[in-house]
Coordinates of C-alpha atoms and ligand atoms in Angstrom, one line a residue:
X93 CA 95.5 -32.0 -240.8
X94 CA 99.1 -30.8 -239.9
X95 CA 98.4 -33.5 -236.5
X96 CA 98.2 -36.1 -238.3
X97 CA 100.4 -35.5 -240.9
X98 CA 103.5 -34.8 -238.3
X99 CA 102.3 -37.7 -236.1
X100 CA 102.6 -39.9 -239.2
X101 CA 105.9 -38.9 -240.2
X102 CA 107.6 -39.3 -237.1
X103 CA 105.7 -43.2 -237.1
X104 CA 106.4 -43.5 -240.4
X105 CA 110.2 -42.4 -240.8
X106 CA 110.6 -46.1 -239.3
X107 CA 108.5 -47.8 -241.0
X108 CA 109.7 -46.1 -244.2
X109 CA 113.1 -47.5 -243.4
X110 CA 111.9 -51.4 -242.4
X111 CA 109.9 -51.5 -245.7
X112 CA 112.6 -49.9 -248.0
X113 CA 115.1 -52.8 -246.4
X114 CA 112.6 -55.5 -246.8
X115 CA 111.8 -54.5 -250.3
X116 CA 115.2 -54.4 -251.5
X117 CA 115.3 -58.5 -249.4
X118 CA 111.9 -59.0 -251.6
X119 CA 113.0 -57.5 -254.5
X120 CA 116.1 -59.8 -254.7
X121 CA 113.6 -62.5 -253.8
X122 CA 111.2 -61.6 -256.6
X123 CA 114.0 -61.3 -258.9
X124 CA 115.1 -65.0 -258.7
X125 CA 113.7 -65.5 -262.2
X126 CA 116.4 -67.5 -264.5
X127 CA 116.6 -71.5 -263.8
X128 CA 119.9 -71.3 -263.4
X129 CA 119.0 -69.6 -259.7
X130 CA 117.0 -72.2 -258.5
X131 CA 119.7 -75.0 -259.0
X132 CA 120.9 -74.9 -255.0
X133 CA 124.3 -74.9 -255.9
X134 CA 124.8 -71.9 -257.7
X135 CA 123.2 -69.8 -254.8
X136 CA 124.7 -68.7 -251.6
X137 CA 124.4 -71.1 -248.7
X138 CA 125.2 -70.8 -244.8
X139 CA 127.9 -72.4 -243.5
X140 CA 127.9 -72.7 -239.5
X141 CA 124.4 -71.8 -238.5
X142 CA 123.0 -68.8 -236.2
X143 CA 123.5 -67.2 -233.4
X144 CA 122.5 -64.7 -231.1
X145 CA 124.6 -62.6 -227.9
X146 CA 123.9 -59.3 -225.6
X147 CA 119.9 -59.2 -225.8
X148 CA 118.9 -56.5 -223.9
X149 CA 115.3 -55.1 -223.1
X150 CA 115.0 -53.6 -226.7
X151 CA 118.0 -55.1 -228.6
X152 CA 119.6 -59.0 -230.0
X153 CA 122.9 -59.6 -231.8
X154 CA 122.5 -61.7 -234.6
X155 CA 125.2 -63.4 -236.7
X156 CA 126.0 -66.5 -239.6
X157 CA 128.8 -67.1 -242.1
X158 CA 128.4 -67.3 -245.6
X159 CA 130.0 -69.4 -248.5
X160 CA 131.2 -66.9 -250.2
X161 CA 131.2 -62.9 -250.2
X162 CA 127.6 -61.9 -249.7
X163 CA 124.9 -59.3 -248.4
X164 CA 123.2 -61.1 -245.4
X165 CA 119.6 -59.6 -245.3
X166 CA 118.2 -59.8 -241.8
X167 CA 114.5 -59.1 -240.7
X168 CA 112.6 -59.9 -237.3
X169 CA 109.5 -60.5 -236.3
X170 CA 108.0 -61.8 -233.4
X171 CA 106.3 -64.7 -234.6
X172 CA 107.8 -67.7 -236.7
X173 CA 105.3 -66.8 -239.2
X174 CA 107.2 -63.8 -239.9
X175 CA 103.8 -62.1 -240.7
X176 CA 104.6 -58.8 -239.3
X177 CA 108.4 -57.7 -239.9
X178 CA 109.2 -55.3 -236.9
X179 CA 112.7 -55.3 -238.0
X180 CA 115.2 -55.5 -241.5
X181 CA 118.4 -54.1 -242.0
X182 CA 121.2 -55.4 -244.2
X183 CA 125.3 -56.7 -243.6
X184 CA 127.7 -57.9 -246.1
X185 CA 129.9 -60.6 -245.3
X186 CA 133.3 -60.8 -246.9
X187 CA 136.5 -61.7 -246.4
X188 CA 138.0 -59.9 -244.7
X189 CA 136.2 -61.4 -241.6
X190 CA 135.9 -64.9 -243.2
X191 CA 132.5 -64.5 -244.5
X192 CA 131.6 -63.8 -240.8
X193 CA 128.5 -61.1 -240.7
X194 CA 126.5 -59.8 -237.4
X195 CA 124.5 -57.5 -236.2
X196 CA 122.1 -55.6 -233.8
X197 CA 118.6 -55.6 -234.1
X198 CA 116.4 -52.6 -232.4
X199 CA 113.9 -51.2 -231.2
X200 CA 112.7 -54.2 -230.1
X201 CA 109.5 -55.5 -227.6
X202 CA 110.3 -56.1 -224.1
X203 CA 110.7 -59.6 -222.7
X204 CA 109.3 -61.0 -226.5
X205 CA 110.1 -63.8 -227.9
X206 CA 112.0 -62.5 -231.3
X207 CA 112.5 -64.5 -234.7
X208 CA 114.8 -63.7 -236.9
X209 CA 115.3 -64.4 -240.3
X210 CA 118.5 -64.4 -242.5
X211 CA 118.9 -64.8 -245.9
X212 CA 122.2 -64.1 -248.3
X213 CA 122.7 -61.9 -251.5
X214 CA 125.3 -63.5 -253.8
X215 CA 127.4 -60.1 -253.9
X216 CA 129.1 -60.8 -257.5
X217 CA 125.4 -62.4 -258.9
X218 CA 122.9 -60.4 -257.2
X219 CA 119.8 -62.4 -258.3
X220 CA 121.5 -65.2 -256.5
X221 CA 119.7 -65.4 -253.1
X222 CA 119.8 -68.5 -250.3
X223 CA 117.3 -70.2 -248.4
X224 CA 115.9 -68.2 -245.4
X225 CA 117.7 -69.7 -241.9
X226 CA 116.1 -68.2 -238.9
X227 CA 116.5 -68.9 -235.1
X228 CA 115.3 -67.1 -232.1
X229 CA 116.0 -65.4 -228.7
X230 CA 114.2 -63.5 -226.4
X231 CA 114.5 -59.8 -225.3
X232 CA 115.2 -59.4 -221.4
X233 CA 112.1 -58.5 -219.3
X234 CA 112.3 -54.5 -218.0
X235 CA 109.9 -55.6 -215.8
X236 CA 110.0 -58.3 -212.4
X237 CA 109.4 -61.6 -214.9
X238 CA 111.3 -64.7 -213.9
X239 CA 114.7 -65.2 -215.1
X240 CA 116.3 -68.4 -216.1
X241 CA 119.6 -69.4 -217.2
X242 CA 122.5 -71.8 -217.8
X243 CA 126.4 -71.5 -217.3
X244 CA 129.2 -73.9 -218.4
X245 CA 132.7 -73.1 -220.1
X246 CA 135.4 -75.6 -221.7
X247 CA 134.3 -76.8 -225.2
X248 CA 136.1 -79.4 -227.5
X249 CA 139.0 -79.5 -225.2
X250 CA 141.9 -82.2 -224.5
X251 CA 141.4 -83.7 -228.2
X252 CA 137.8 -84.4 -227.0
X253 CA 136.1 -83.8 -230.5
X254 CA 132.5 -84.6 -232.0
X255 CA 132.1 -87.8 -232.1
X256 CA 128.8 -88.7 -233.9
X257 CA 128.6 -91.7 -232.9
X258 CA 128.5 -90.4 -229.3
X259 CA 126.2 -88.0 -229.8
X260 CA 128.4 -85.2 -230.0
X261 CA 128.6 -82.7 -227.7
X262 CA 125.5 -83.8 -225.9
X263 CA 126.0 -81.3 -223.1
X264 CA 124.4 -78.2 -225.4
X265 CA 121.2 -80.3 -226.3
X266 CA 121.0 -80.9 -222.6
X267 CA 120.6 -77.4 -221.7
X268 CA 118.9 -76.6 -224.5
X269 CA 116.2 -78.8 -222.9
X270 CA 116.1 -76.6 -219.9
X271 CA 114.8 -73.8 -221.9
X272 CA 117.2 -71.2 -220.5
X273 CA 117.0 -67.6 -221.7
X274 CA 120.4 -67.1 -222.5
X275 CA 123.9 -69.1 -221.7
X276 CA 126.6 -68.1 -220.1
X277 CA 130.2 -69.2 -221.5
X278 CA 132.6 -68.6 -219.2
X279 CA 135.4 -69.4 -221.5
X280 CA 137.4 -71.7 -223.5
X281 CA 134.9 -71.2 -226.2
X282 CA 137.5 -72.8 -227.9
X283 CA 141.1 -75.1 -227.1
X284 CA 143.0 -73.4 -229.9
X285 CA 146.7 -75.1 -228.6
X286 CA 144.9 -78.3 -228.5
X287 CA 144.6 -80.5 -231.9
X288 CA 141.8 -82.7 -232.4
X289 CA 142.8 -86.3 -233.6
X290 CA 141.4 -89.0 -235.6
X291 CA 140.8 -91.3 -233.0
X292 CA 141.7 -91.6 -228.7
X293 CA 141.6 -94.8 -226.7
X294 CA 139.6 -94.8 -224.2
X295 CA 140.7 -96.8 -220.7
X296 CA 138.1 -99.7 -221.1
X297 CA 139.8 -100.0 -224.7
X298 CA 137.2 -98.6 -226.5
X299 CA 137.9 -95.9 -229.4
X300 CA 136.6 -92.0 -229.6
X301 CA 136.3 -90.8 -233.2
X302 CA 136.4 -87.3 -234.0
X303 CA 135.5 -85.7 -236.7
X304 CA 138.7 -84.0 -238.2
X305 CA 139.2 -80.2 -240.0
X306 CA 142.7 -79.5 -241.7
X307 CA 143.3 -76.5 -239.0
X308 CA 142.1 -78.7 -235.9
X309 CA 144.9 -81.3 -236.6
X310 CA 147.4 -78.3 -235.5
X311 CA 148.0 -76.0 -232.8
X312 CA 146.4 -72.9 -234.0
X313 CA 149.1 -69.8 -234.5
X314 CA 147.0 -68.1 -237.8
X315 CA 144.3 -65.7 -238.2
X316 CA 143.1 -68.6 -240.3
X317 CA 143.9 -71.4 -237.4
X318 CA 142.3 -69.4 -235.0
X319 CA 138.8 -69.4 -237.4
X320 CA 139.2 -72.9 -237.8
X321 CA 138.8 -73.6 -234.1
X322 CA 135.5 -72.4 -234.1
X323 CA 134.1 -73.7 -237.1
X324 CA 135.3 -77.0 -236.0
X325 CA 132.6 -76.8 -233.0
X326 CA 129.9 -75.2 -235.2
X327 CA 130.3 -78.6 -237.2
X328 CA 128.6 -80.1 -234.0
X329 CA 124.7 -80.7 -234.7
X330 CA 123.8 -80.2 -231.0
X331 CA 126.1 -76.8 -230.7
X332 CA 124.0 -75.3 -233.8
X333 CA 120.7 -76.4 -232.6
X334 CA 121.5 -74.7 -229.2
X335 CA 122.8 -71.4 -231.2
X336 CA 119.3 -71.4 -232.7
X337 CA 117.2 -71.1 -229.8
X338 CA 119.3 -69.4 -227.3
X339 CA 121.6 -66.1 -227.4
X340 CA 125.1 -66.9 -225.9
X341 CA 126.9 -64.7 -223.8
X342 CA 130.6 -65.2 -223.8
X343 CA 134.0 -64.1 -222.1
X344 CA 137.0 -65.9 -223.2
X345 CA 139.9 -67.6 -221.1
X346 CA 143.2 -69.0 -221.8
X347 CA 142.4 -71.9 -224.6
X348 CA 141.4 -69.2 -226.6
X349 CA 145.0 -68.0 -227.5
X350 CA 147.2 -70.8 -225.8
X351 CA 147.3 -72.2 -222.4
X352 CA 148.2 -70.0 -219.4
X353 CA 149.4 -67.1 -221.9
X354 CA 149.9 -63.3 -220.7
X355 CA 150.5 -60.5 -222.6
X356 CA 154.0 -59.9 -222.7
X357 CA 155.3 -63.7 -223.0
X358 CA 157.8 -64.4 -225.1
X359 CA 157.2 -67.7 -226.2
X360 CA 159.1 -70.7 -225.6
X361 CA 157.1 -73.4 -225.7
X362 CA 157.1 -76.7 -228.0
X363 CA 155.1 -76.4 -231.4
X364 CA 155.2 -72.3 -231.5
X365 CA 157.4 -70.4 -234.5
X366 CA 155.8 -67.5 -233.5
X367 CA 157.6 -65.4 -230.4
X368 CA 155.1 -63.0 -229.2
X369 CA 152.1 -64.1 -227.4
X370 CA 150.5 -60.8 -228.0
X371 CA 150.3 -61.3 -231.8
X372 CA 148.6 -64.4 -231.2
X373 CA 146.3 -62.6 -229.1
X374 CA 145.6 -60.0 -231.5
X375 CA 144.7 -62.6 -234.2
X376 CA 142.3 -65.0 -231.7
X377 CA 141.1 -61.6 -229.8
X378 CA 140.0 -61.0 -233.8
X379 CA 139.2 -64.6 -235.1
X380 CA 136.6 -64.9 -231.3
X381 CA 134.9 -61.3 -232.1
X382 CA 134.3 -62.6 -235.8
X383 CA 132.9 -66.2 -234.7
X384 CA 131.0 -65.1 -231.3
X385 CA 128.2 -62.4 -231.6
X386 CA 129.2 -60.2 -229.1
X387 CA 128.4 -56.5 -229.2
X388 CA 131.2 -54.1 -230.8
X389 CA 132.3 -51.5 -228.1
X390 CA 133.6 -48.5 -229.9
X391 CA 135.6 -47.1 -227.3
X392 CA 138.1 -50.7 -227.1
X393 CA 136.9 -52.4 -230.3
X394 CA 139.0 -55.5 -228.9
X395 CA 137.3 -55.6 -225.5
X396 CA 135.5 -58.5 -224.0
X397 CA 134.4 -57.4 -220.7
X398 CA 130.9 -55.5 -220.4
X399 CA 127.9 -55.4 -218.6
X400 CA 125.0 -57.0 -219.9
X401 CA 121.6 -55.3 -218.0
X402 CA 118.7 -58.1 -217.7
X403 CA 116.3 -55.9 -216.1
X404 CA 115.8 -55.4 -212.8
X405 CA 116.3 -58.6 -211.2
X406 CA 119.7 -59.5 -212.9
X407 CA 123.1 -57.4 -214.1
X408 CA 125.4 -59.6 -215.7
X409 CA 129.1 -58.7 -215.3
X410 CA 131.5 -60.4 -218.1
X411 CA 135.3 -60.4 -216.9
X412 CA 138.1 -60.6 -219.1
X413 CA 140.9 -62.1 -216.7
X414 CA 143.2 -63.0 -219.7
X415 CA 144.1 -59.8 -221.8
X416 CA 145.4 -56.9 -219.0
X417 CA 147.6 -59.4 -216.4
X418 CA 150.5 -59.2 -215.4
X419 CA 153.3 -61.7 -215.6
X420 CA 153.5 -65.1 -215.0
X421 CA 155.8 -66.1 -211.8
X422 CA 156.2 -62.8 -211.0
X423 CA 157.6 -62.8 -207.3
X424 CA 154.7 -63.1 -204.9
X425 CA 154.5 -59.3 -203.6
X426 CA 151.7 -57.3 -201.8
X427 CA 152.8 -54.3 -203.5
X428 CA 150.1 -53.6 -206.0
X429 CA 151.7 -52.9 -209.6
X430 CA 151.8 -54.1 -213.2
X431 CA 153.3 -57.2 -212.2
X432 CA 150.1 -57.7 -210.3
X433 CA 147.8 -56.9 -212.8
X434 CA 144.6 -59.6 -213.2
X435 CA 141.9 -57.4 -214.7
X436 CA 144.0 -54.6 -214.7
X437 CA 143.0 -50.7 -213.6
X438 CA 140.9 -49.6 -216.4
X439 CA 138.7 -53.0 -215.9
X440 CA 139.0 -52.8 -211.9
X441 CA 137.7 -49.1 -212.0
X442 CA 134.9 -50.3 -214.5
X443 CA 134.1 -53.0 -212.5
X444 CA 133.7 -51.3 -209.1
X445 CA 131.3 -47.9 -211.0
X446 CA 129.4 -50.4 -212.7
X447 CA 128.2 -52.6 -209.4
X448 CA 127.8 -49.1 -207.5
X449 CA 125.6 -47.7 -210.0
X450 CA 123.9 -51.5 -210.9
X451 CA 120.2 -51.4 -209.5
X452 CA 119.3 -54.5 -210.4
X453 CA 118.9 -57.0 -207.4
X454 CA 121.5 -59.7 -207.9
X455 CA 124.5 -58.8 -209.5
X456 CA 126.3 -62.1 -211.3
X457 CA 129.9 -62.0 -212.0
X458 CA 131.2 -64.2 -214.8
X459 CA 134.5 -64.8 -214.3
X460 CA 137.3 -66.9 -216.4
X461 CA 139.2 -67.7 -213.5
X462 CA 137.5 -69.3 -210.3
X463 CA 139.1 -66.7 -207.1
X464 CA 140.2 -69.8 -205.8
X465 CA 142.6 -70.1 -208.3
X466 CA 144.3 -66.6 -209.0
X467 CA 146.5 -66.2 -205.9
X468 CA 150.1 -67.2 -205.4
X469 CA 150.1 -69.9 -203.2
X470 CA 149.6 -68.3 -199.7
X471 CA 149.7 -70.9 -196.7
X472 CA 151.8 -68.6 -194.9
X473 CA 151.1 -64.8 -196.3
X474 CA 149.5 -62.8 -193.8
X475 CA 148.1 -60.3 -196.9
X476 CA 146.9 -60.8 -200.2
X477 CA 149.5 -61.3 -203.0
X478 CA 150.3 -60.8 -206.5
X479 CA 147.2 -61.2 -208.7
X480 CA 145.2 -61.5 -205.1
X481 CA 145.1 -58.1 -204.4
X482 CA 143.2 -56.1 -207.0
X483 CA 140.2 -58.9 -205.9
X484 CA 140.8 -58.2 -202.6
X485 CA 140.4 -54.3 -203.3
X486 CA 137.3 -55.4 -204.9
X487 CA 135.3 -57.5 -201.9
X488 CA 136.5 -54.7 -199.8
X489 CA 135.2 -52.0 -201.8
X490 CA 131.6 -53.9 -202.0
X491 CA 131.6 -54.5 -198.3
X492 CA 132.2 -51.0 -198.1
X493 CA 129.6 -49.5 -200.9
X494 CA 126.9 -51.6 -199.4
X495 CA 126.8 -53.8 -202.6
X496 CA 124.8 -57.0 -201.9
X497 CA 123.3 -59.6 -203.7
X498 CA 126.4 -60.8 -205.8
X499 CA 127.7 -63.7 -206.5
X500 CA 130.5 -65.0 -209.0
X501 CA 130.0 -68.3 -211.9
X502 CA 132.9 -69.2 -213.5
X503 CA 134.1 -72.9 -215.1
X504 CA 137.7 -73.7 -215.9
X505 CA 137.7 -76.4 -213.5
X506 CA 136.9 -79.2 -215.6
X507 CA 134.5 -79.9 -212.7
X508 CA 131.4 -78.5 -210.6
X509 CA 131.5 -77.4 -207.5
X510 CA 130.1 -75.0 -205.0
X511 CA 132.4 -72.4 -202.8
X512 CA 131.6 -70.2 -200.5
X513 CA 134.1 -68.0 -199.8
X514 CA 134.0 -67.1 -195.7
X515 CA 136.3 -64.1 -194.5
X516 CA 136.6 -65.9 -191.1
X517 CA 138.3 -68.5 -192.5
X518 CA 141.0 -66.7 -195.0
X519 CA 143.7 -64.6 -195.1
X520 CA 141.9 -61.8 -196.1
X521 CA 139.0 -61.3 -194.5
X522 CA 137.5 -57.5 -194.8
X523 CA 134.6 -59.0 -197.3
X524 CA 130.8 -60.2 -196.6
X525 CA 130.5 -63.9 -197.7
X526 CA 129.5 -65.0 -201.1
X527 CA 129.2 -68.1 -203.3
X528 CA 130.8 -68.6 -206.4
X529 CA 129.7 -71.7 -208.6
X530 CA 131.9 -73.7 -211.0
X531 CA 130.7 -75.7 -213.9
X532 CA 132.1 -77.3 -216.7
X533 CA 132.9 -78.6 -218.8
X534 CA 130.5 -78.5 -221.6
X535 CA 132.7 -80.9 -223.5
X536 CA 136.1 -81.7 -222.9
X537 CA 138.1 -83.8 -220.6
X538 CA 137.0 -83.7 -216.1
X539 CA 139.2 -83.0 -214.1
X540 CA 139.8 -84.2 -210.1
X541 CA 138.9 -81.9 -207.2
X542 CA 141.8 -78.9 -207.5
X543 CA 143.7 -77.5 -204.3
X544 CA 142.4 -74.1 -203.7
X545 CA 144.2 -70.9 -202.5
X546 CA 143.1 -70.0 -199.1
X547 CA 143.7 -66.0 -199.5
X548 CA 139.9 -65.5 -199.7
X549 CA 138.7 -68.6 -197.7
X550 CA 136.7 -71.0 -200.3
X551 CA 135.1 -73.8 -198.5
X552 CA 134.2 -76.4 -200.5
X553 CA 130.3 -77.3 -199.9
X554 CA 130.0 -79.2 -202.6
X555 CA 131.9 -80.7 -206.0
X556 CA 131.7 -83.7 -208.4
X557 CA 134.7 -84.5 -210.1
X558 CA 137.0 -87.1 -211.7
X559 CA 137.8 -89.8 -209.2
X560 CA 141.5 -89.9 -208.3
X561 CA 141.1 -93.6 -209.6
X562 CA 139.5 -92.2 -212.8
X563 CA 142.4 -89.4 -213.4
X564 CA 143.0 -86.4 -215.1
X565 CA 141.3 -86.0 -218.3
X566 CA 138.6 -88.3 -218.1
X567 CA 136.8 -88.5 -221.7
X568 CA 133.0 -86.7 -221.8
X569 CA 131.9 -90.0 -222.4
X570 CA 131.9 -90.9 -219.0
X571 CA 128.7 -88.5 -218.1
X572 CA 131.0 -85.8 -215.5
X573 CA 130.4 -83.2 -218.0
X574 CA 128.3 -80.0 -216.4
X575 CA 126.6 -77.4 -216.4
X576 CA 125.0 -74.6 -214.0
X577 CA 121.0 -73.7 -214.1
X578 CA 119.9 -70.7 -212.8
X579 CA 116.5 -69.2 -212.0
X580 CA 115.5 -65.8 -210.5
X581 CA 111.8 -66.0 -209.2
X582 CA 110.1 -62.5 -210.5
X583 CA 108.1 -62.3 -207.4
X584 CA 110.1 -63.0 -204.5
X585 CA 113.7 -62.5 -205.7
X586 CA 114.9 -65.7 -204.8
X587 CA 117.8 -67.0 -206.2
X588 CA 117.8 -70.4 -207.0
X589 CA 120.9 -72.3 -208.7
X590 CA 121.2 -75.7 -209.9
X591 CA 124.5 -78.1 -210.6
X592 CA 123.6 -80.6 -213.5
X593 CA 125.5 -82.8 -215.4
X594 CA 125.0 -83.9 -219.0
X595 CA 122.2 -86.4 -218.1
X596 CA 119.9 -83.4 -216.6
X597 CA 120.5 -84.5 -213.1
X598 CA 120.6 -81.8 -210.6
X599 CA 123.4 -83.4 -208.8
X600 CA 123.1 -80.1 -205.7
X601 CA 121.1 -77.2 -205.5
X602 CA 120.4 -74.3 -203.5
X603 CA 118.3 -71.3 -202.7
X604 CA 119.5 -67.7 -201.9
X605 CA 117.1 -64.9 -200.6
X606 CA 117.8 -61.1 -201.7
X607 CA 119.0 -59.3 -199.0
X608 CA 118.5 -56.1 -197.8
X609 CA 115.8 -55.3 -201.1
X610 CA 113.5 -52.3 -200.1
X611 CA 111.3 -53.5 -203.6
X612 CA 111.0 -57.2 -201.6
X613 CA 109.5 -55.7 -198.5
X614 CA 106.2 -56.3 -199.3
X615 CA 106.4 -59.7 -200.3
X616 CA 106.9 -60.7 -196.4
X617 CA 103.3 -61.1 -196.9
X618 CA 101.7 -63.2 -199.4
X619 CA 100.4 -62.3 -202.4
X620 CA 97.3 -62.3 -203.6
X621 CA 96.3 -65.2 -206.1
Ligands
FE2_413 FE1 139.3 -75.3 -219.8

């Protein structure tokens, strides 16, 4: 029956593959015959967890570390019984990238809840296999389900370590709580130029003790320093627990090199041998693709920014504000030109095709650097400058096109707050209004209320901050540590966005209705059921 028979080949060329992968991960498994295997110590452990980035509709990253060079088998399923493998495939894991290994997984279900299971293939003792480790994520929705997710940005920062005894960094198992879909780290994943010491005071006289690494007690200049940083805050129970259950999406700032860097610095700061801040971007632009399981992008290996489709309520934009800049203290100009640079053209020209051609109903723009911060300082500029303008040829170019329904997150801070950035009240002022939210930090030292540039016309509706009693740097024991929930209601489009802090309180909260959505206009009347 040549029907059938094509039909099955086609299905089964798949199938073929997912069986032939499983069998060599149940072979190896089967195989685990002598003793000496099954004393723990002679097989191949994880080191730092799981994780998961860039779901889409069909598709999950997944990624661990091994203890030493090793074939990571991988194989999904979308039960925890693992009953029914939809999914296996195989990645070795050496050093080269410090034992780091990820991957994508395919062809997935819509919207489904995926497990996945890793386990590792000792590469020079092949009957040597590890426990299974599994975690979970779920696929975006292509169709109108509800969204939900959480934002934040600023981990382990100002010496702030784990401190067990405090819980550690409480903030993650706090938003794990709220069940989110995904996260949103809007950068400093990691403080690489701060060191993390034995012990701080605290102002009532108390002591914070931090667990200590060898390449936390430095400022981090290595490939090997860079690592370090984030296997310091994969030490944190609370941080791997989170990694488990939700996929991370992540953009980088300025901790993730060295504070305030740009490309072309030539360094002279205290604690640096090396010159060139570019090298010490190329090595922690390497050491944060290795530890975060982003999505490789063939066409700029290196690059952070992308768009991250959540079907058709949400399109995720992820900025990279650090890596294309221009100078620091370049003369405030408004001629537009490398010394301007802030995302640069290539990411500017992205940008703007991407949000014409998005149709999904909000468009959210995670951004490293909150717009009330980029901007020379401007109290008497009659036009945007400097690193002010290519945002200004943004909002003008989405006022323009039509695009609606946006709306920027970002952290940095070291506080919450909520902007809303109204032309009639800024220098520039050929834009439609928008919010942008700030969070953070997930775990690091708060910050008071910052002076924002008035080139784009933030007003500050609402923030929660350090006292100017309290200070700078106020430890994360004192509860102002934050984070941002947001939910996208499936049938109405309304967006709805919550400031917490580490205690789950919703400290302000607001709704924002869709505009202009031709899909909406029949929910003007209600629905049935
Ligand atoms: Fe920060």
């Amino acid at each position: 029956m040549p029907g059938r028979a094509s039909a099955g080949s086609a299905m089964s060329r798949r199938r073929f593959l997912i069986t032939l992968a499983s069998a060599t991960a149940a072979t190896a498994l089967d195989s685990i015959a002598g003793p000496a295997f099954s004393r723990l110590a002679q097989r191949p452990s994880f080191t730092h967890g799981v994780q998961s980035d860039d779901v889409s509709f069909d598709s999950g990253m997944v990624w661990a570390r091994a203890d030493r060079p090793a074939r990571m088998l991988i194989e999904a399923a979308t039960t925890d019984s693992f009953k029914n493998i939809i999914h296996a495939s195989l990645v070795d894991a050496l050093p080269e990238t410090d034992f780091t290994a990820k991957a994508l997984i395919e062809d997935l279900p819509q919207g489904q809840d995926i497990f996945y299971r890793l386990r590792l293939q000792d590469l020079s003792s092949p009957k040597a296999i590890s426990e299974p480790t599994s975690g979970r994520f779920r696929t975006a929705p292509n169709d109108r389900r509800s969204v939900s997710f959480v934002w934040s940005g600023d981990t382990a920062g100002q010496g702030w370590g784990i401190d067990v005894s405090r819980g550690g960094m409480r903030t993650y198992a706090t938003m794990l709580s709220n069940k989110p879909d995904f996260f949103v780290h809007c950068g400093d994943t990691i403080y690489a130029d701060c060191t993390v010491p034995a012990q701080q005071k605290l102002p009532n006289g108390a002591t914070w003790r931090n667990i200590v690494t060898e390449e936390k007690s430095r400022i981090a200049s290595t490939l090997a320093d860079y690592r370090g940083n984030y296997k310091y805050n994969l030490l944190d129970t609370n941080v791997r627990n989170f990694n488990a259950e939700v996929p991370i999406f992540a953009q980088w700032d300025n901790h993730e090199v060295m504070e305030d860097w740009w490309p072309g610095e030539a360094i002279e700061r205290h604690g640096y041998r090396e010159k060139s801040a570019l090298l010490l971007a190329a090595r922690a632009c390497r050491a944060f693709h290795e530890f975060m399981p982003l999505r490789y992008i063939p066409a700029e290996p290196s690059r952070i920014y992308r768009k991250i489709s959540y079907g058709p309520l949400l399109d995720l934009f992820m900025l990279d504000m650090r890596s294309y800049r221009g100078p620091n203290g370049a003369p405030p100009s408004s001629r537009y030109g490398p010394d301007a640079y802030l995302l640069g053209p290539a990411q500017l020209a992205w940008l703007k095709r991407e949000l014409k051609h998005s149709t999904a109903i909000w468009k959210v723009i995670a951004s490293d650097t909150p717009l009330g911060t980029i901007a020379v300082d401007t109290h008497s500029a009659r036009a945007p400058l400097g690193r002010g303008i290519e945002i200004a040829n943004l909002l003008s170019f989405m006022r323009l096109g039509g695009i609606q329904n946006t709306l920027w997150l970002t952290a940095d801070l070291h506080y919450t707050a909520a902007h809303y950035f109204d032309p009639n009240v800024a220098v520039f002022q050929d834009f439609e209004p928008f919010w942008e939210f700030v969070s953070g930090p997930i775990h690091a030292g708060t910050w008071t209320p910052s002076t924002l540039d008035r080139t784009f016309g933030p007003r500050v509706i609402f923030q929660s901050a350090a006292t100017r009693e309290q200070g700078d740097n106020l430890a994360p024991c004192y509860g102002l540590q934050f984070f941002g929930h947001i939910t996208i209601d499936g049938r109405t489009g309304v967006l709805s966005v919550a400031l917490k802090n580490v205690g789950d309180q919703a400290l302000w909260s607001t709704s924002i209705e869709p505009r202009s959505d031709p899909s909406l206009q029949h929910l003007s009347r209600p629905l049935p059921g």
